[in-house]
PDB file of C-alpha atoms in Angstrom:
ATOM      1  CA  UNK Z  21     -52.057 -20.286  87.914  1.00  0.00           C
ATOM      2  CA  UNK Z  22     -54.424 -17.785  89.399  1.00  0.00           C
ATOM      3  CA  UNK Z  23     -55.432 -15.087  87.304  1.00  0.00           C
ATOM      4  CA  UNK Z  24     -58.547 -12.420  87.631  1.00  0.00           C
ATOM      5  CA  UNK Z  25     -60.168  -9.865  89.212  1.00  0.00           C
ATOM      6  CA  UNK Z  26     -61.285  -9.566  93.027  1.00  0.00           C
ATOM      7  CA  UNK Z  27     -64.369 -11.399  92.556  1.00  0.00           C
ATOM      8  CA  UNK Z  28     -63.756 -14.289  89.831  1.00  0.00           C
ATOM      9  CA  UNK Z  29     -60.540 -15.859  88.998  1.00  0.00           C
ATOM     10  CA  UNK Z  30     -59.282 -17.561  85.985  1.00  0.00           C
ATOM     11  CA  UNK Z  31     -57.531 -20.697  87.891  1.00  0.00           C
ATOM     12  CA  UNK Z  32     -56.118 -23.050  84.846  1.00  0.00           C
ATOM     13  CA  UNK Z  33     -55.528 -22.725  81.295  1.00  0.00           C
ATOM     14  CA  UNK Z  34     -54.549 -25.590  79.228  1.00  0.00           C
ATOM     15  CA  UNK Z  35     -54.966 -26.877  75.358  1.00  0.00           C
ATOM     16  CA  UNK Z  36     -56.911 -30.700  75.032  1.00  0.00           C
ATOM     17  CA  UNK Z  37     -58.252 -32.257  72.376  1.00  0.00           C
ATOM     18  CA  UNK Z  38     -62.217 -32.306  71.575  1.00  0.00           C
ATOM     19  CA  UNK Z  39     -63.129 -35.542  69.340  1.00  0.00           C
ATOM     20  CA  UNK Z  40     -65.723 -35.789  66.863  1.00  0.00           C
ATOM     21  CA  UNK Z  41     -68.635 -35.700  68.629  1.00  0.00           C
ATOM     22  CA  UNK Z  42     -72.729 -34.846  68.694  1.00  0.00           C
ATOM     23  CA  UNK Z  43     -74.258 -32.413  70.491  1.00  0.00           C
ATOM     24  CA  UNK Z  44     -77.706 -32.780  71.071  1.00  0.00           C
ATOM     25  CA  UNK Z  45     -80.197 -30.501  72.867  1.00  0.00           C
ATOM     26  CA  UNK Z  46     -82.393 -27.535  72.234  1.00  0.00           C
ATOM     27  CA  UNK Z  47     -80.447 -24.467  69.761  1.00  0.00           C
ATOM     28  CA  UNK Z  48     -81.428 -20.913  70.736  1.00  0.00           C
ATOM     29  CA  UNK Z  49     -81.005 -17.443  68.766  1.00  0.00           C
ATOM     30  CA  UNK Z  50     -80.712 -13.550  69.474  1.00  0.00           C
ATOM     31  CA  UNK Z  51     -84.401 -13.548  69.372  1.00  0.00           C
ATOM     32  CA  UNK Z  52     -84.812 -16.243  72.648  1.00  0.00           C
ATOM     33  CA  UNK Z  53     -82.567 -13.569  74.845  1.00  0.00           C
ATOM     34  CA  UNK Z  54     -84.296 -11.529  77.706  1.00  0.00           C
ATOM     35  CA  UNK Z  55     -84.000  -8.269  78.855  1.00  0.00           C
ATOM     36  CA  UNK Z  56     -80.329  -8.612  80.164  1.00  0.00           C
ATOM     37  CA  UNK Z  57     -79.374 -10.372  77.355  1.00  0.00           C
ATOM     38  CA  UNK Z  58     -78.545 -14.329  78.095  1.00  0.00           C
ATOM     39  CA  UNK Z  59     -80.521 -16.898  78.618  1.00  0.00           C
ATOM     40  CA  UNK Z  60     -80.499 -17.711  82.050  1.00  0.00           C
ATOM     41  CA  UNK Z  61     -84.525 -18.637  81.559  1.00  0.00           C
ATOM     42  CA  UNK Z  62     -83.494 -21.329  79.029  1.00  0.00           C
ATOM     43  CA  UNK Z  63     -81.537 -22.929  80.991  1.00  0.00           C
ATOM     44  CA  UNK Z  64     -84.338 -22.553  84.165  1.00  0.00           C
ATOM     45  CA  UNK Z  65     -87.133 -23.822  81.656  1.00  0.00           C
ATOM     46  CA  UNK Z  66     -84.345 -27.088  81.126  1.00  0.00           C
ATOM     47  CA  UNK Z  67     -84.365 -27.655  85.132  1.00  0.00           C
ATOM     48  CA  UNK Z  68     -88.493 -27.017  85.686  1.00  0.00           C
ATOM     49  CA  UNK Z  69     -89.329 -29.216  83.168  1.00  0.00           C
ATOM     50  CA  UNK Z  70     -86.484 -31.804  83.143  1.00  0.00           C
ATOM     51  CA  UNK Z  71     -85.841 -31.839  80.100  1.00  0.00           C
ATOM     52  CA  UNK Z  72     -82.186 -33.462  80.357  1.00  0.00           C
ATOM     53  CA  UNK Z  73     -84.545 -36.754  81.339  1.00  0.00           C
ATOM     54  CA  UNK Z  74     -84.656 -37.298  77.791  1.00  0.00           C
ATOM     55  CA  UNK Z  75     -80.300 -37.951  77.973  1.00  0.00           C
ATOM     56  CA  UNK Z  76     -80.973 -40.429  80.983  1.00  0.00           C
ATOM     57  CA  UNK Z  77     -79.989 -44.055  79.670  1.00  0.00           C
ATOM     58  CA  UNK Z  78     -78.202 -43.005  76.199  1.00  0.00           C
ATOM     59  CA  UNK Z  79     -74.430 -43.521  75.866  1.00  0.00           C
ATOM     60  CA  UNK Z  80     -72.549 -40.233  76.686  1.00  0.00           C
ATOM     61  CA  UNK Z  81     -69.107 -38.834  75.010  1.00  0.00           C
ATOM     62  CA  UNK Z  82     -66.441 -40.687  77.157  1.00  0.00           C
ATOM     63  CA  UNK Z  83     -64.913 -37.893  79.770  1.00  0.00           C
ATOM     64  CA  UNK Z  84     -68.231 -35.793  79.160  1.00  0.00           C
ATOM     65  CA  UNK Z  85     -70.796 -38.080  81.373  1.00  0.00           C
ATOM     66  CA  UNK Z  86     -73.613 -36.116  82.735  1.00  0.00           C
ATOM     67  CA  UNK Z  87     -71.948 -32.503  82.061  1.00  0.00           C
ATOM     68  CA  UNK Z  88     -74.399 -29.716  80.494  1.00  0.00           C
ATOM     69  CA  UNK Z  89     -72.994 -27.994  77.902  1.00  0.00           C
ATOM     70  CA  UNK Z  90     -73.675 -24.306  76.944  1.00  0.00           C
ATOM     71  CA  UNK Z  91     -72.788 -23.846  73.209  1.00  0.00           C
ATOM     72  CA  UNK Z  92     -72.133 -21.011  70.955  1.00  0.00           C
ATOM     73  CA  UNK Z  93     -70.842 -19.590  67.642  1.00  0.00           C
ATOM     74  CA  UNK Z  94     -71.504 -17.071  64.915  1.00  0.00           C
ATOM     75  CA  UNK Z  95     -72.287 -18.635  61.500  1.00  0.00           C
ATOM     76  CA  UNK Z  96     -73.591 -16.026  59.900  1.00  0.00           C
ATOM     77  CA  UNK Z  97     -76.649 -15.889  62.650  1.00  0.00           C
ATOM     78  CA  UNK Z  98     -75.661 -15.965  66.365  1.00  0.00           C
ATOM     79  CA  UNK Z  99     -76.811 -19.502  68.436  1.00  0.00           C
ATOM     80  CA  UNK Z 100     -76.749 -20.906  71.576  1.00  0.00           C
ATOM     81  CA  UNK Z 101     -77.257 -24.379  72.783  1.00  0.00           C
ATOM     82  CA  UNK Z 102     -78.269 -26.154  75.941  1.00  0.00           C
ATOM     83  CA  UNK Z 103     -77.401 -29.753  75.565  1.00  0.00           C
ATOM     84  CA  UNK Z 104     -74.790 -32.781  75.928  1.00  0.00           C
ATOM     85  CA  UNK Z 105     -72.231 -34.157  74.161  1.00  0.00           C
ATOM     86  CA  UNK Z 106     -72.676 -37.386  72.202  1.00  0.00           C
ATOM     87  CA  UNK Z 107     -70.670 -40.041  70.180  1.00  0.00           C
ATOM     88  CA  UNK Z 108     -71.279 -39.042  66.426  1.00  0.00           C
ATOM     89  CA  UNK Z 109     -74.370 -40.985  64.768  1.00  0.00           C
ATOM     90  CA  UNK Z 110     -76.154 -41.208  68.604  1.00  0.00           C
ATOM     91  CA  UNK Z 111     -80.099 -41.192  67.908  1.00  0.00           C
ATOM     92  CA  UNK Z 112     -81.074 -38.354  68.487  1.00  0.00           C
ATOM     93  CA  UNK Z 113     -84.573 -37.834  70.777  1.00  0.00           C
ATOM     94  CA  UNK Z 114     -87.735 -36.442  70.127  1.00  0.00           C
ATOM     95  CA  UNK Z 115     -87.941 -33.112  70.632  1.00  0.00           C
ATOM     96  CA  UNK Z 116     -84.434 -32.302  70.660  1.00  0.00           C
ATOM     97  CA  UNK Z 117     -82.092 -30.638  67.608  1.00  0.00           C
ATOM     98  CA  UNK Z 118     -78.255 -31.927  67.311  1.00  0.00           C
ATOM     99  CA  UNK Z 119     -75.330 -30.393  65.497  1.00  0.00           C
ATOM    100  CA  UNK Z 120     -72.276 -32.663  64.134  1.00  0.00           C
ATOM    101  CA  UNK Z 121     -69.122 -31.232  65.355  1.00  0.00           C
ATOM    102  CA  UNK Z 122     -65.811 -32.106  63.718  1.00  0.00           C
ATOM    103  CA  UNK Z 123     -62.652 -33.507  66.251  1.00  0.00           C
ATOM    104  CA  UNK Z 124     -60.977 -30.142  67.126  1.00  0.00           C
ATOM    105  CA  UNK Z 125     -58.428 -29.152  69.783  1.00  0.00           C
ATOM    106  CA  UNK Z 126     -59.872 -26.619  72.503  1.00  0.00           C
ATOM    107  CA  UNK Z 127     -58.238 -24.244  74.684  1.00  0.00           C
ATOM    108  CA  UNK Z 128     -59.843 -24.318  78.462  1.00  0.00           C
ATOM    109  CA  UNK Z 129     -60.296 -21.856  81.188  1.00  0.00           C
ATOM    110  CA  UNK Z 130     -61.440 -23.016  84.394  1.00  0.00           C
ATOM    111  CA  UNK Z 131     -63.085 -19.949  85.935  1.00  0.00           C
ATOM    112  CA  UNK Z 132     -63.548 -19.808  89.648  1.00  0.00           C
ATOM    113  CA  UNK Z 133     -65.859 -17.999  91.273  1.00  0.00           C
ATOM    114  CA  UNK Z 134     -70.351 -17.491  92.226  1.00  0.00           C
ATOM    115  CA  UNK Z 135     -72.590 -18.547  89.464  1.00  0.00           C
ATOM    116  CA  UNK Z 136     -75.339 -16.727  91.460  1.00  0.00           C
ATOM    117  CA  UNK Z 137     -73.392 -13.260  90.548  1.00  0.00           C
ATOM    118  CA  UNK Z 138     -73.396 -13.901  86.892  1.00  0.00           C
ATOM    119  CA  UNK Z 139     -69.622 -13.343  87.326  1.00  0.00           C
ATOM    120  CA  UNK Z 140     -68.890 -16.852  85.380  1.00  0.00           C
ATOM    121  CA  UNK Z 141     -70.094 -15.432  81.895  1.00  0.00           C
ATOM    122  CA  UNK Z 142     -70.170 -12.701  79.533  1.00  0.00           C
ATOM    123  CA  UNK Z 143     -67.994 -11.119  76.788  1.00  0.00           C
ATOM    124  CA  UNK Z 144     -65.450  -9.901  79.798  1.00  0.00           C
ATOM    125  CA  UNK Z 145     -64.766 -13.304  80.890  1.00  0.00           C
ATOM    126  CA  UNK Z 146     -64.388 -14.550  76.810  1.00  0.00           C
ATOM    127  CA  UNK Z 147     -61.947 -11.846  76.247  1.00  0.00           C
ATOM    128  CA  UNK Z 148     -60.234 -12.973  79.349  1.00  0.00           C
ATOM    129  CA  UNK Z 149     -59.923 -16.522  78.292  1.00  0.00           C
ATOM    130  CA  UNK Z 150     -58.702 -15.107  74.902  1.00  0.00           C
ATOM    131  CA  UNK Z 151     -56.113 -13.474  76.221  1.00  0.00           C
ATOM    132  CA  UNK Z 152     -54.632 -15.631  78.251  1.00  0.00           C
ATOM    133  CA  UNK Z 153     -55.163 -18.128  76.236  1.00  0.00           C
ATOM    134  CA  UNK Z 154     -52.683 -16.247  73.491  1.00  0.00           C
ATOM    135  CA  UNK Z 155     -50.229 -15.881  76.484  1.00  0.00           C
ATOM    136  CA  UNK Z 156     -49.913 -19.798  76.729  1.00  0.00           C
ATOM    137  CA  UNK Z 157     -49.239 -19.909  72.818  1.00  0.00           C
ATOM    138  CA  UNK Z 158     -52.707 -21.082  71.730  1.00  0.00           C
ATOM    139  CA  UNK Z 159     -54.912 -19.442  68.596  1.00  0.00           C
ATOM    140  CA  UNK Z 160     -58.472 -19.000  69.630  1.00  0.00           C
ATOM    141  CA  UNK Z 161     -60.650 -19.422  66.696  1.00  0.00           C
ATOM    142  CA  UNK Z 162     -62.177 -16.404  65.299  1.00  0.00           C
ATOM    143  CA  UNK Z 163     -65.479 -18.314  64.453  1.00  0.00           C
ATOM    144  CA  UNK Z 164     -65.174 -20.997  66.268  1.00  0.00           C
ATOM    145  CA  UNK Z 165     -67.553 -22.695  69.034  1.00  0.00           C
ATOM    146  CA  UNK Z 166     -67.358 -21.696  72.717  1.00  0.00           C
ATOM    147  CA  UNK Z 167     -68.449 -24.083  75.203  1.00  0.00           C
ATOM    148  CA  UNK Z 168     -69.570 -23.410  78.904  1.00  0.00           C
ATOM    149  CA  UNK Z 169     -69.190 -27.227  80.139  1.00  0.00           C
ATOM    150  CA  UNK Z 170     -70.941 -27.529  83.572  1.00  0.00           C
ATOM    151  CA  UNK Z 171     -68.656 -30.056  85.222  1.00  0.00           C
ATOM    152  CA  UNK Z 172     -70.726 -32.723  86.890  1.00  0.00           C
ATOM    153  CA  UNK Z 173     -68.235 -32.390  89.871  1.00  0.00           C
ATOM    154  CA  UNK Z 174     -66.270 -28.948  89.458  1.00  0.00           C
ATOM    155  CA  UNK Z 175     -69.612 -27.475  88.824  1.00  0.00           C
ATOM    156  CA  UNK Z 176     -72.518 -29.370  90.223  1.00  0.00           C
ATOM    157  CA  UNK Z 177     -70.935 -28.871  93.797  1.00  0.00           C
ATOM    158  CA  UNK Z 178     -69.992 -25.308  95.666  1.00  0.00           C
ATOM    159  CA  UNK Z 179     -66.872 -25.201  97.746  1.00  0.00           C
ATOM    160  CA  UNK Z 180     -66.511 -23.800 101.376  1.00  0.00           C
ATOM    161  CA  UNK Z 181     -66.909 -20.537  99.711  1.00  0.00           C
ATOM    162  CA  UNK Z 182     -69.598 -21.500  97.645  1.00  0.00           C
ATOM    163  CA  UNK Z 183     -67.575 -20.903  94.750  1.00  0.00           C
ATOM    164  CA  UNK Z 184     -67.616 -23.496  91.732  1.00  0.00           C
ATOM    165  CA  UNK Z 185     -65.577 -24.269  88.889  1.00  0.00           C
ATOM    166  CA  UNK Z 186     -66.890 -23.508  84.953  1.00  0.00           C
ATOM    167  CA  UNK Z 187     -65.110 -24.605  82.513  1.00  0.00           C
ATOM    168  CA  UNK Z 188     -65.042 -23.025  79.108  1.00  0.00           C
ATOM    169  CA  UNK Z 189     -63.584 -23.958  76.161  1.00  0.00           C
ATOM    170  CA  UNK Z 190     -62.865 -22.274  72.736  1.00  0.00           C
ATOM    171  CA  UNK Z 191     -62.082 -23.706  69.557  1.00  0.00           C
ATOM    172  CA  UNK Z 192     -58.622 -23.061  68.628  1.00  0.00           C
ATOM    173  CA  UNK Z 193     -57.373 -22.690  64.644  1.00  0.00           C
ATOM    174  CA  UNK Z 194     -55.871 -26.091  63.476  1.00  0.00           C
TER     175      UNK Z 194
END
């Protein structure tokens, strides 16, 4: 299934199941955004300073080894998180927040296309998953979580085109 614009392309949709889990890492708000309104610095600040080193050596979420997550959801106050998933009850590291997240099934998009462009993200692409998300029978949560999950291979490594793979993910109702 290939479905998109020119540019990026929406190249899977499918429903799996998220278990109980941790995330750990660093949680962001409207007030941490820049100028064009992400936060593309956060997640440059994570890479200058390492700060991931503090994951190296703890037991990941079984499937989720070394992938990044991106987190968000609107309780009331918008937030964002830069982290990885965890087992529930994982220790949690200095310097680092966590948020318990219930077992939950998730409907994924794997979006194709340049991270570089900025192409990957943004309410256009949500709405996109949304929708086609409802075409395959699914219920996207209204205030649910959203999860950018940087692949460690689908991501981490640019085709011939220099294209990757993002995955993201959005609660669906029970």
């Amino acid at each position: 299934m290939t479905k998109g614009d020119d540019r990026m392309k929406i190249i899977k949709v499918y429903r799996e199941h998220l278990p109980e889990l941790r995330l750990i890492g660093k949680r962001y708000t409207d007030a941490d955004r820049k100028d064009e309104g992400g936060y593309r610095h956060k997640w440059k600040e994570w890479f200058d300073n390492d700060t991931a080193k503090v994951f190296v050596g703890m037991k990941s979420l079984p499937g989720y080894a070394n992938d990044m997550i991106g987190a968000m959801r609107c309780d009331g106050e918008f937030e964002y998180w830069i982290g990885m998933f965890f087992p529930k009850d994982t220790e949690v590291p200095e310097g680092m927040n966590f948020v318990d997240l219930p077992k939950r099934d998730l409907g994924t998009c794997w979006i194709y296309g340049k991270e570089s462009t900025g192409e990957l993200y943004g309410p256009k692409v949500h709405n996109q998953c949304v929708r086609l998300l409802e075409e395959e029978g699914m219920t996207p949560a209204k205030d649910g979580w959203c999860f950018e999950r940087y692949h460690s291979s689908r991501f981490a490594r640019p085709d011939e085109k220099g294209n990757v793979i993002l995955d993201y993910c959005i609660y669906l109702e029970k």
